[in-house]
Coordinates of C-alpha atoms in Angstrom, one line a residue:
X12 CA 34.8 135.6 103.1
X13 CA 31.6 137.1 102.9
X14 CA 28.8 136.2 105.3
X15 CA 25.3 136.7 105.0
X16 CA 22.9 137.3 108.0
X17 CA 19.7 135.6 109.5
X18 CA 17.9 137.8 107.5
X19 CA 19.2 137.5 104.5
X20 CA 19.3 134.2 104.4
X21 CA 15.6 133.7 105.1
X22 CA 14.7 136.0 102.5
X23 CA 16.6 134.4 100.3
X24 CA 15.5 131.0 101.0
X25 CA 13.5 129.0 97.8
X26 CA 9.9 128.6 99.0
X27 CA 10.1 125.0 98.2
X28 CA 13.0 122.9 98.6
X29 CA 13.2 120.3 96.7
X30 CA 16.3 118.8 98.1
X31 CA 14.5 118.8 101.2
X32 CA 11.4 117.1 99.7
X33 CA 13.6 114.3 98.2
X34 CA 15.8 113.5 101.2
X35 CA 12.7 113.5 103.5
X36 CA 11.2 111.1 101.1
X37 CA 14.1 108.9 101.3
X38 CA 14.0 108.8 105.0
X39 CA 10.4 107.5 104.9
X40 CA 11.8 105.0 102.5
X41 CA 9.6 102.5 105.4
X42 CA 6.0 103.7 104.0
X43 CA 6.3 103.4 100.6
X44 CA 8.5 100.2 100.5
X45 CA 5.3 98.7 102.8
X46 CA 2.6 100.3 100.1
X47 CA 5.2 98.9 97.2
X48 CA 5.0 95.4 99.0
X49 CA 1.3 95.4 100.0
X50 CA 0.8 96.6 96.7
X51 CA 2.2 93.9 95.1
X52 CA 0.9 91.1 97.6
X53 CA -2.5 92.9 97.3
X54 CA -1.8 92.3 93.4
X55 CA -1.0 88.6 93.9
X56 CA -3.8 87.6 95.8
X57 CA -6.4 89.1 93.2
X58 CA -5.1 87.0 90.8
X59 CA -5.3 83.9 92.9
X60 CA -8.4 84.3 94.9
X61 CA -10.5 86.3 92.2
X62 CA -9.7 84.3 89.0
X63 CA -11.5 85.7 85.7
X64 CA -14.1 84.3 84.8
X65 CA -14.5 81.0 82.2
X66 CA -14.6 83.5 78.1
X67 CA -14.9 81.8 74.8
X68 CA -13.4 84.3 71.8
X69 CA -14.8 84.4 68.2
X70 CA -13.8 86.3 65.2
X71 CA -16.3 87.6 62.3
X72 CA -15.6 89.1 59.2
X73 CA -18.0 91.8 58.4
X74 CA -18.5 93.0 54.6
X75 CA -19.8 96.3 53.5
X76 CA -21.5 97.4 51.0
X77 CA -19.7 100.8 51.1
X78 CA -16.1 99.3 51.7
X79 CA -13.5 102.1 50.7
X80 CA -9.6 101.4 51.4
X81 CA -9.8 104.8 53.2
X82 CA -11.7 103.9 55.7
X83 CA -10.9 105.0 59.3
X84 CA -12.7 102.3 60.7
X85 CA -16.1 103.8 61.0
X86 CA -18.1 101.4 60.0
X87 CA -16.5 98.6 62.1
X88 CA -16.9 100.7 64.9
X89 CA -20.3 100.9 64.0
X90 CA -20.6 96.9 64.2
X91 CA -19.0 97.3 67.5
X92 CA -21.8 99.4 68.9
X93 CA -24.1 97.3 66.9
X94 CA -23.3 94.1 68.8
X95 CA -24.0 95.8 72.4
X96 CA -27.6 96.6 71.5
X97 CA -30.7 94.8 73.2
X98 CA -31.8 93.5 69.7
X99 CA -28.3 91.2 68.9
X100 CA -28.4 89.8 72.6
X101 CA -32.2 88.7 72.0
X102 CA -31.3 86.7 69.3
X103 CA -28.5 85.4 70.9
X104 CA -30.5 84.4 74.0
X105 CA -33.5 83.1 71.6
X106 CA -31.3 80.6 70.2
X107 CA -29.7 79.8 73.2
X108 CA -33.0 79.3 74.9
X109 CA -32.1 81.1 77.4
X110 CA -34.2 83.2 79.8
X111 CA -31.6 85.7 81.1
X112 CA -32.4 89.2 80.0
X113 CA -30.6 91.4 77.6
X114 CA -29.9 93.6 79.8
X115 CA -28.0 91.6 81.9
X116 CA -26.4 89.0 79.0
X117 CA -25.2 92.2 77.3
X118 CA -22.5 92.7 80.4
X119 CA -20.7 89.3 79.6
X120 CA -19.8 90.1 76.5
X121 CA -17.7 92.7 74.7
X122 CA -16.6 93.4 70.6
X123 CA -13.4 95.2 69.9
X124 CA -12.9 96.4 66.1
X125 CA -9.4 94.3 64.8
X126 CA -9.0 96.0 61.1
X127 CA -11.6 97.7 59.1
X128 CA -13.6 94.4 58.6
X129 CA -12.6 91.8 61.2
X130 CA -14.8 92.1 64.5
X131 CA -13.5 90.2 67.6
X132 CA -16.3 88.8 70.0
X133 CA -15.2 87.8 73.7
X134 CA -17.9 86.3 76.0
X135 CA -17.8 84.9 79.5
X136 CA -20.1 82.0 80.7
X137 CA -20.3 79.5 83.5
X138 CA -18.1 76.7 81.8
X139 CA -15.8 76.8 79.1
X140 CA -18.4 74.9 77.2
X141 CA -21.2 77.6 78.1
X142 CA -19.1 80.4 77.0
X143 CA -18.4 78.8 73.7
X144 CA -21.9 78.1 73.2
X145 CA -22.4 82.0 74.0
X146 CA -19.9 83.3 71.8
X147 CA -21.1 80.9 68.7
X148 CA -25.3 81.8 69.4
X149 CA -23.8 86.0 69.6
X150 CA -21.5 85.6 66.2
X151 CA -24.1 84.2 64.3
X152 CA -26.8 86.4 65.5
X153 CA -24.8 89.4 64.6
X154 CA -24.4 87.9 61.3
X155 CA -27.7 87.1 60.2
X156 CA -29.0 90.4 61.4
X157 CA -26.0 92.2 59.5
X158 CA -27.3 90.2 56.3
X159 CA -30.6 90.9 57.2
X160 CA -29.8 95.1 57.5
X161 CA -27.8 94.4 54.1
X162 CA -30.2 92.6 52.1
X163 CA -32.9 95.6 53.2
X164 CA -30.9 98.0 52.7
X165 CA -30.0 96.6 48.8
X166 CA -34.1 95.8 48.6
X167 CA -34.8 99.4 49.5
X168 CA -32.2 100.8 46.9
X169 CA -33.4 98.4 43.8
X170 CA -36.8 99.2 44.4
X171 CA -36.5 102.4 44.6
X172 CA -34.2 102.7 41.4
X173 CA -36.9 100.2 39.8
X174 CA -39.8 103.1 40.1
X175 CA -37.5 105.5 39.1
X176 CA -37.3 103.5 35.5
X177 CA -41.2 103.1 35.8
X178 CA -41.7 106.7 36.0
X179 CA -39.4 107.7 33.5
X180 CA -40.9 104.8 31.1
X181 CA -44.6 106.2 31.8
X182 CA -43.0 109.4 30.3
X183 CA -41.2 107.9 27.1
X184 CA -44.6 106.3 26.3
X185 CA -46.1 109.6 26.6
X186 CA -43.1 111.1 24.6
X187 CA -44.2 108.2 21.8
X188 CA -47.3 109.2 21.4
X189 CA -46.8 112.8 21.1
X190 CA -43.9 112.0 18.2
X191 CA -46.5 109.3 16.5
X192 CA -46.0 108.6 12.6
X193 CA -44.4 112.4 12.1
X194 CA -41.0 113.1 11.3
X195 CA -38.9 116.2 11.0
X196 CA -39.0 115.8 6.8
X197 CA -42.8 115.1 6.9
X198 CA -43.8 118.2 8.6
X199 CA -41.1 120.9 7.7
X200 CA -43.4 123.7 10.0
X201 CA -42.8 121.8 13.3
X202 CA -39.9 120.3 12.6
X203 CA -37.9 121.9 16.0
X204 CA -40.7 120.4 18.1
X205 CA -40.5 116.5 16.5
X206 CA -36.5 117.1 16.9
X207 CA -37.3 118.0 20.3
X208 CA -39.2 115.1 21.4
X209 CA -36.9 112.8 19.6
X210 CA -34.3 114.1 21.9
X211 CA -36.5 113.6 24.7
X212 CA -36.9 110.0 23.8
X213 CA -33.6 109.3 23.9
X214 CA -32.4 110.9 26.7
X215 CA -35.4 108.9 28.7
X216 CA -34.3 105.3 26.8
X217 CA -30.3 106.0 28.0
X218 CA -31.7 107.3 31.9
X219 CA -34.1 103.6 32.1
X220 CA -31.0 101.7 30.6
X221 CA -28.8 103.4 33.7
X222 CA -31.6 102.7 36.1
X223 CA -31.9 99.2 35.1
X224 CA -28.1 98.6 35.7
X225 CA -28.0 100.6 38.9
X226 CA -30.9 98.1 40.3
X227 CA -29.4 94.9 38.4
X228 CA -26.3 96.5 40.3
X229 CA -28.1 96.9 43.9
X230 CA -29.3 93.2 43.7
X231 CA -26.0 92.1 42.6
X232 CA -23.7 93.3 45.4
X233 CA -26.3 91.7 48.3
X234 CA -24.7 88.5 47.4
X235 CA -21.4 89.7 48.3
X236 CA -21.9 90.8 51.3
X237 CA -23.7 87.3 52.7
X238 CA -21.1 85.6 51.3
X239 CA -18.6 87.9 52.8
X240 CA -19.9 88.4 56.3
X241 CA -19.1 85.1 58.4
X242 CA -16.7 83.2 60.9
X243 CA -13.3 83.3 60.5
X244 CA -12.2 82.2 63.6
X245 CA -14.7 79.5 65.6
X246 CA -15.6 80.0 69.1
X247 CA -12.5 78.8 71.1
X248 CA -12.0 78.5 75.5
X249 CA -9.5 80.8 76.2
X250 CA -6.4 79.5 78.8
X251 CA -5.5 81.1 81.5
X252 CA -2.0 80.9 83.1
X253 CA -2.1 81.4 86.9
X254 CA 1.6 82.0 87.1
X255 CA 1.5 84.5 84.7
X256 CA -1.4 86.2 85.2
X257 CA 0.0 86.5 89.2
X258 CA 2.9 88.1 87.9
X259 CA 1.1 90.6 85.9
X260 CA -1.6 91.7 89.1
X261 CA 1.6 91.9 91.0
X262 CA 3.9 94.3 89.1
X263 CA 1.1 96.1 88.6
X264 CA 0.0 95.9 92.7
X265 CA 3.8 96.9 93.2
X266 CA 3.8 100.0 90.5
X267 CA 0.3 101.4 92.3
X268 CA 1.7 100.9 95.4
X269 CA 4.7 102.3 94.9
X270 CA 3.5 105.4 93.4
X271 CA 0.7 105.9 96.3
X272 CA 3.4 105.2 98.8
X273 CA 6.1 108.1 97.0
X274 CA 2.7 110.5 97.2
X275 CA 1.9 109.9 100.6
X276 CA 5.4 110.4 101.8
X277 CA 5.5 113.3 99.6
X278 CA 2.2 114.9 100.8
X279 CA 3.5 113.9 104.4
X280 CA 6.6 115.9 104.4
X281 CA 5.2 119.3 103.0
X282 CA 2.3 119.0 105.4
X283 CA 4.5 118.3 108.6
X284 CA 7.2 120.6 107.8
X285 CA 9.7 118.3 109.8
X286 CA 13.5 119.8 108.9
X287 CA 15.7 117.2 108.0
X288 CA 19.0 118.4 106.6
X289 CA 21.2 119.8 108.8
X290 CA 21.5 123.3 107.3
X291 CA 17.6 123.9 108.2
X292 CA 18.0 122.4 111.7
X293 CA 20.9 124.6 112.5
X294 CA 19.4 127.5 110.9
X295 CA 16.3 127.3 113.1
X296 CA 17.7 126.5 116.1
X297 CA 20.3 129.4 115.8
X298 CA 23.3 127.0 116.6
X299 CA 25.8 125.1 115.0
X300 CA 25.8 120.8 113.7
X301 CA 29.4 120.1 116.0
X302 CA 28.5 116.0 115.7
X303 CA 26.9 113.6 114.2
X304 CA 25.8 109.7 115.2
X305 CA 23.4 107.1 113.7
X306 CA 20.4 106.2 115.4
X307 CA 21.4 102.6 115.7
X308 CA 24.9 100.8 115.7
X309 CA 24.5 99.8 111.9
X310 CA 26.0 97.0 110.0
X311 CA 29.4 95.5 111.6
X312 CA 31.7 97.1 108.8
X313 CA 30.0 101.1 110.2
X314 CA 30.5 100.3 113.9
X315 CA 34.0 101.1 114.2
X316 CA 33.1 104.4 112.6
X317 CA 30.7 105.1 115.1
X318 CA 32.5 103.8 117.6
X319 CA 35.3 106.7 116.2
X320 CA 32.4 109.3 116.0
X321 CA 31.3 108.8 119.6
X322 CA 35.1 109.4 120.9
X323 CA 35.3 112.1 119.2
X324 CA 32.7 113.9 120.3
X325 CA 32.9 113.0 124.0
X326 CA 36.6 114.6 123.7
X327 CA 35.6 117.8 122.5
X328 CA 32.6 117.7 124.8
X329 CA 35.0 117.0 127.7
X330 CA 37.5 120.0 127.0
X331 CA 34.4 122.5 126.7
X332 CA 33.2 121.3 129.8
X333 CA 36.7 121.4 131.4
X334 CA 37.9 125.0 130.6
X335 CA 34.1 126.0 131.5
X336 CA 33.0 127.1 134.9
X337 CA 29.7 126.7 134.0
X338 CA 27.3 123.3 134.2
X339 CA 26.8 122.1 130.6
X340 CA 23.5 120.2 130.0
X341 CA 22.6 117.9 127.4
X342 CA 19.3 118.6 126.3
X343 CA 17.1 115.7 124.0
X344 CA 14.4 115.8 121.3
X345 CA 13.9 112.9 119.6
X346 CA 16.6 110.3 121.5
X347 CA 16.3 109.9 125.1
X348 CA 18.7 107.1 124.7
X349 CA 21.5 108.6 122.3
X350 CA 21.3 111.6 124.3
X351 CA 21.7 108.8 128.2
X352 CA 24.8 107.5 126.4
X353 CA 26.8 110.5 125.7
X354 CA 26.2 112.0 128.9
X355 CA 27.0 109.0 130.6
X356 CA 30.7 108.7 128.2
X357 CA 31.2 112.2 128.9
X358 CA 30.7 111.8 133.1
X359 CA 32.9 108.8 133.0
X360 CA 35.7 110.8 130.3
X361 CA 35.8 113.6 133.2
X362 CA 35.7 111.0 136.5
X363 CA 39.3 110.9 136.1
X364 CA 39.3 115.1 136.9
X365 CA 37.1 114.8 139.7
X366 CA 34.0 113.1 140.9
X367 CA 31.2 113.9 138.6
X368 CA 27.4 113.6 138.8
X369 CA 25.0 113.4 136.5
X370 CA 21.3 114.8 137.3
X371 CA 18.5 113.3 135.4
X372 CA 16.2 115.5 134.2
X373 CA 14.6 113.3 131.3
X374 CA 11.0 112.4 132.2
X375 CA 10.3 109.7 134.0
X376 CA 13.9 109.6 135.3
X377 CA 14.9 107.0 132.6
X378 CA 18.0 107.3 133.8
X379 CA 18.5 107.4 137.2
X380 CA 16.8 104.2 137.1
X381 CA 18.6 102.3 135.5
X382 CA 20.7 99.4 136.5
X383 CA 23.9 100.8 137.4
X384 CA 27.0 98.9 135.9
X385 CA 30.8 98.9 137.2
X386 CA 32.1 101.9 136.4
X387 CA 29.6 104.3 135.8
X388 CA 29.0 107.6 137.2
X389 CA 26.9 108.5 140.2
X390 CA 23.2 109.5 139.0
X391 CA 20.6 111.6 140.8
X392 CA 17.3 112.9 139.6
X393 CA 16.5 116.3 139.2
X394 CA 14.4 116.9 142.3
X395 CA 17.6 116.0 144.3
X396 CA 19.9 118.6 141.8
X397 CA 19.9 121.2 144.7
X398 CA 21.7 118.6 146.9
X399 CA 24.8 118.1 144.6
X400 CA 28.0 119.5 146.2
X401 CA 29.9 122.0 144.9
X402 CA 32.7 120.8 144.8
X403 CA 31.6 117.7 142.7
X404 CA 31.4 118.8 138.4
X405 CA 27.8 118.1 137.2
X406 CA 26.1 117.0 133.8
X407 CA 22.6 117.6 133.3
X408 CA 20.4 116.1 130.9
X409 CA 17.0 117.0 130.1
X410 CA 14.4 117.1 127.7
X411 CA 13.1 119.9 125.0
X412 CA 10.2 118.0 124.2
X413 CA 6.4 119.5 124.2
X414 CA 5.5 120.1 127.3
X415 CA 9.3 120.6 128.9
X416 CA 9.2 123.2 132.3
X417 CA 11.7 125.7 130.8
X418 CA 12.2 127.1 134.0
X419 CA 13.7 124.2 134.8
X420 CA 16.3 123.5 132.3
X421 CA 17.9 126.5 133.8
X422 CA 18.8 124.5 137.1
X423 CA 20.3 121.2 134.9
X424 CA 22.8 123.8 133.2
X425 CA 23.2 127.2 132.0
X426 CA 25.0 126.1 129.0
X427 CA 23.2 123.7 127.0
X428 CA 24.4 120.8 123.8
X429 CA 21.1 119.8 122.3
X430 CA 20.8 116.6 121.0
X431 CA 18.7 116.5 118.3
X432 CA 16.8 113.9 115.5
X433 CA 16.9 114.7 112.4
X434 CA 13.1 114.6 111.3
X435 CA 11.5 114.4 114.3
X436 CA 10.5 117.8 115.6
X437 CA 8.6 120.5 113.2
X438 CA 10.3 123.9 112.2
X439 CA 7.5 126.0 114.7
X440 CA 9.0 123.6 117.8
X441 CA 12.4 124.2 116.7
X442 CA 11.6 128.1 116.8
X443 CA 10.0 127.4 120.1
X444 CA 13.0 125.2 121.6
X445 CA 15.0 128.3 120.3
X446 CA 13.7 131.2 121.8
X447 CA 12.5 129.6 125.4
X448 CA 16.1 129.0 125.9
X449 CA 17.1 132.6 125.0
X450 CA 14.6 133.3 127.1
X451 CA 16.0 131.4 129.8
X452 CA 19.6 132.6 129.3
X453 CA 21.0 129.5 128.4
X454 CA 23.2 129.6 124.8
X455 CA 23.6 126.7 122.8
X456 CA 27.1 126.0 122.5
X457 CA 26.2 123.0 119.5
X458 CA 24.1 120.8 118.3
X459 CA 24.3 116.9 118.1
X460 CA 22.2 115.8 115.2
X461 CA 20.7 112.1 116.0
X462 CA 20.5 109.6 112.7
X463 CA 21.5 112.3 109.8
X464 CA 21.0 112.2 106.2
X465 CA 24.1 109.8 104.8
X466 CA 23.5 111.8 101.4
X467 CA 23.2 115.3 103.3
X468 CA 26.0 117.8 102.2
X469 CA 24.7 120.8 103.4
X470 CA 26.3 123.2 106.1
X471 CA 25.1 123.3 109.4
X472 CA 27.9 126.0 110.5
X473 CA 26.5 129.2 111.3
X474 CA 29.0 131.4 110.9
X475 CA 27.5 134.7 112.9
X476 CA 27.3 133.2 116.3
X477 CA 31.2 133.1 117.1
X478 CA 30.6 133.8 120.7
X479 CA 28.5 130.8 121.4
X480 CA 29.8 128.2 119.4
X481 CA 32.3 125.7 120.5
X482 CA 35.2 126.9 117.4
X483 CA 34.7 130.6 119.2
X484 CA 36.5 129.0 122.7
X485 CA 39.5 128.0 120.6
X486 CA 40.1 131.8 119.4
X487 CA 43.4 133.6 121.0
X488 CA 43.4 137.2 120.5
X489 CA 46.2 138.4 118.4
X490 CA 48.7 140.6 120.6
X491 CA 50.5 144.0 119.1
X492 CA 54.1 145.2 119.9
X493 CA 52.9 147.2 122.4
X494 CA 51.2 144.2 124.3
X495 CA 47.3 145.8 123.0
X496 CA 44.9 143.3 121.2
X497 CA 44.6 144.6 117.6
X498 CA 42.5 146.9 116.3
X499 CA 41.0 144.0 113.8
X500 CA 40.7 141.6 116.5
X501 CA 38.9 143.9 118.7
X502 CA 36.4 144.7 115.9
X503 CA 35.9 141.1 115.8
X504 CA 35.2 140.4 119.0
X505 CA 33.1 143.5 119.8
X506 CA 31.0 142.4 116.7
X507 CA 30.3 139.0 118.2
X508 CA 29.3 140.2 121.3
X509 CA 27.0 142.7 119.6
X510 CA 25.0 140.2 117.6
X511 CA 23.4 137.9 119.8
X512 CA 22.1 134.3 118.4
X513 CA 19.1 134.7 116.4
X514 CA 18.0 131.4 114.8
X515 CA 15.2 132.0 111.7
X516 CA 12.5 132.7 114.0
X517 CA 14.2 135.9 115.1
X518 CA 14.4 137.5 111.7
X519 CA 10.8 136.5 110.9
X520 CA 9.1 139.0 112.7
X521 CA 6.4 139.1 115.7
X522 CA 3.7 137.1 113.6
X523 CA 5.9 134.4 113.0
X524 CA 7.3 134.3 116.2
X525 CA 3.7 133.9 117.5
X526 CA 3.1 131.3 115.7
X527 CA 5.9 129.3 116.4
X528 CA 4.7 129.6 120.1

């Protein structure tokens, strides 16, 4: 099987993980459920103590003079514009009798363009009645000063047409006088001038004839647009359903919420850099994942599985601290309690071998005490460590925490299990917790990860560090004819004593390293 080194691994490492990202997300599944749910409480309450104010809604249907079935709805959303303007709302408040400013009436009400010609007026007021009475007094003064604009604007056109026809009649008079009694067969000399002006005269007779139908045309089409511009739809109240419009704020509370919440979390995670899955803890504490146990007991239906887990791992923790010579610590960060519990399983697994004592070096001496119950091993704090006898087999348990004395981890076990949470500690303390106990010359033989990721299927074997881990103790030297250890098998086991544990931090470099301090 091909392995890859420290170093290589960290160089080939993604510079964001996105597995990572999710999984810590779903961890903090806590924050954003809480911004989903004060989202959508947040959401409900709107809607029940800010209710929207009492609207009326109108419809008008707007004719124009320069209708065209392509329209794109510009001159509709010319109306729109139209109705927000100081001049509409002035009218409207003039009828009304009303002495609230433009200014200010023109922010209770609103026009949205329906179809090319069919304006839609909403207006809030104190009462439903008021805000009928709005919306009528708005719809008609937008109406009369569209007729108004109209009827100008088909004045202006007729009258101009109208002196257009003058002009050009002043001209055929002149063009009359200059033809007179002559004819082209009464005067055969000039006969290409007279044709002339009697082609003048006609062309100016057919040009008043068009401008007398274009203005006929012009006053025609005012009436039109009066009769088409008017309400459709009279100024109704409009309902509104507290129920529904609770619902509404609240799915839409619950989306915002939920969305703020999954960024948060998100943001949360990059920025703390906490390693959660249990390849990246292993990998930067330079020591193998041997166990695994929930935070809390769970549901009823998982208990008997953890009950299984714990057995297990107080077995194997029992035979390594059997066939070693050496105290074994247990070492916490991030469960004082989890970490109490298995050192107080494993002291009573080996009080069958021999009296055992446990030495509390947690802080605050959580638990030496604590009440003792029948059963359970004798428990000394770590100021009294140096009076344990010899003869009696000791467990310590300590903390890796910030601001641990190393120095004296060194004197609750020169072989160490941490116990670790997934989640808790950053990747710079894991690099710390790492090298100030290579430091201290005191290998990790495992690591016990504290509430894992159920959805986590990474590896957290690390497959170069043989001679510390707890599968390395279980390895018998295969024996040649000739009662020498092979030649394989030595290779092997020189190897592993050659490379020494070095989690990510060692294959970073010095500036790294720094930092991690």
């Amino acid at each position: 099987m091909t392995t890859s080194t420290p170093s290589e691994s960290s160089t080939a490492a993604p510079l964001f993980d996105l597995q990572a990202l999710v999984v810590a997300v779903r961890r903090r599944r806590r924050l954003w459920s809480a911004m989903a749910l004060l989202g959508l409480v947040i959401g409900a309450a709107v809607a029940v103590l800010l209710p929207p104010p009492p609207s009326a809604v109108t419809k008008v249907l707007v004719a124009h003079a320069e209708d065209q079935p392509n329209d794109t709805g510009t001159l509709i959303r010319t109306d729109v514009e139209l109705l927000g303007t100081t001049r509409i709302a002035e009218l409207a408040l003039r009828s009304l009798k009303s002495p609230e400013k433009p200014e200010d009436f023109m922010k209770d009400y609103r026009g949205t363009g329906l179809t090319n010609n069919l304006l839609q007026i909403e207006v809030t007021g104190d009462s439903d009645a008021d805000a009928e009475a709005r919306a009528k007094a708005l719809a008609d003064a937008f109406v009369a000063d569209h007729v108004r604009r109209m009827q100008e604007a088909a004045k202006a056109e007729s009258q101009a047409l109208l002196d257009q026809r003058d002009r050009m009649r002043d001209e055929l008079a002149q063009v009359n006088a200059a033809i007179g009694d002559r004819s082209p067969e009464s005067d055969p000399e000039a006969s290409a001038a007279i044709e002339s002006l009697f082609a003048r005269r006609a062309e100016l007779n057919s040009r008043i004839a068009d401008f007398d139908q274009r203005a006929a045309d012009a006053r025609t089409g005012t009436p039109k647009v009066v009769a088409g511009t008017q309400i459709v739809d009279a100024p109704r109240a409009l309902r509104h359903s507290l129920p529904k419009s609770a619902a509404t704020n609240a799915a839409i509370g619950l989306v915002l919420g939920l969305v703020l919440g999954l960024g948060l979390a998100a943001v949360g995670t990059v920025v703390a850099d906490r390693p959660v899955l249990r390849r990246d803890i292993a990998a930067n504490l330079g020591a193998s994942v041997i166990a695994e146990l929930p935070r809390r007991s769970g549901r009823l239906w998982r208990r008997r599985r953890t009950r299984a887990t714990r057995e297990r791992l107080t077995a194997t923790l029992a035979r390594t601290v059997r066939g070693s010579a050496e105290p074994v610590s247990l070492l916490e960060l991030g469960s004082a309690r989890g970490t109490s519990a298995i050192a107080l399983a494993l002291a009573k697994a080996l009080a069958a071998d021999g009296p055992v004592v446990v030495v509390d070096g947690l802080p605050g001496t959580q638990l030496a005490h604590r009440r003792p119950k029948p059963g359970d091993p004798t428990v000394v704090p770590g100021e009294r460590a140096a009076a344990v006898s010899h003869d009696e087999r000791r467990i310590g348990v300590g903390s890796v925490a910030p601001g641990t004395p190393w120095t004296d981890l060194q004197y609750l076990g020169t072989q160490t299990v941490l116990v670790v949470r997934a989640g808790h500690a950053s990747a710079a303390w894991l690099h710390t917790v790492a090298r100030q106990l290579a430091d201290q010359s005191i290998p990790v033989i495992g690591v016990v990860l504290i509430d894992p990721d159920p959805r986590d299927r990474t590896d957290g074997t690390l497959w170069d560090g043989l001679h510390t881990a707890l599968r390395g103790r279980s390895e018998i030297p295969v024996r040649q004819h000739g009662g020498g250890t092979s030649h394989a098998v030595q290779a092997v086991g020189e190897g592993a004593r050659r490379t020494e544990r070095q989690p990510v931090w060692a294959a970073r470099g010095p500036d790294n390293d720094q930092e991690a301090r």
